[in-house]
Amino acid sequence: MKGKYVKVGKKYYSHKSVVRLIECHSDICQNPEKIIRKLAQEKLADAKDIAEAMGISWDGPPFNPKILASILGILCEKSDELTHSEDAELYPVGNGNMVIRYNPKKPKARQNFSIAHEIAHTLFPGYQDQYKARHWSGKFDPENEVEFLCDLGASEFIMPTPIFDMDVKRMGVSLKSLQELSRRYETSIEATSIRMITTSIESCAMMVLSHSYKPEELDKLEREKNQLKLFNGFHWEPPSKKLRVQYFFPTENFSAYIPKYKSIEDSCPIYKVSETRHPYQGPISINISNQHIKFYGEAIILPGTHKRGFGSNVLVFLYQR
Ligand SMILES: [Zn+2]
């Protein structure tokens, strides 16, 4: 790997903003996920003090990130002319002041998350020098280091410690509590499920799957398609996509690891959920390195992801009980 990087567990961080974040906060720890959550908690504690002095109430759930932004002196503006994002953008407006422009046409939970995400960008050292746009909403892509950390920071702002943690402790991790917490905190199903995993003391994991190709398959398909274009009129039928893991997020004590792009067999209950759109609860067996690993699990389709002919994205909780 070229340039500076930091290795934490199985993950490498090489983005210069993340390496700088770790260097600046080495007193907290070396893990940027823990650092960003800690900084978000500290920012919230400061905001509470300022709010009290100003006579503003910052109560919840649900927690309104627009109120948080105003307490922190960040202006929030509706905009239907966002240039770099369909959700929200953070701009410097001189004298160290920042403004968040957001798309009011998006669903409420998504607006909330996008605004909280932009506030999380201000946790990075030197954020004033870099203008930031949220290019996609709540994708929680661990490979996109800065955006993933801002998603974690955003989760902490609108599902704050220790209130959210106490709710999870009381209710446990399950699809039923996920739905209840998502309503209570006005947060998306996906963002809420990840936040539940970050605080759970149970041995569990969540993952999101979608019908897709592996990157190397995509490259190969593109090459084949271009070659076939040379033969005019040749009918080209692409091979079918598989249900693959987009990301996997475990608690620290979860002993199995499921890699990105891992495909799921058609006979697995997770696959059936993507086709029938009916939730599933029961045993789930996943073939990892030629070994069938057994879990107890729950799966639902992710709301708003139904694609004609390709099934839906699936959200799964796995438990080692
Ligand atoms: Zn961002």
GROMACS .gro file of C-alpha atoms and ligand atoms in nm, residues 117-118 121 132-135 146-147 150, ligand 1:
model
   11
  117HIS     CA    1  -2.393   1.348   0.815
  118GLU     CA    2  -2.287   1.698   0.703
  121HIS     CA    3  -1.787   1.631   0.849
  132LYS     CA    4  -1.804   1.837   0.128
  133ALA     CA    5  -2.106   1.696  -0.047
  134ARG     CA    6  -2.292   1.384   0.042
  135HIS     CA    7  -2.297   1.196  -0.286
  146VAL     CA    8  -1.454   0.944   0.521
  147GLU     CA    9  -1.818   0.904   0.417
  150CYS     CA   10  -1.949   1.054   0.880
  322ZN      ZN   11  -2.010   1.322   0.324
   0.00000   0.00000   0.00000
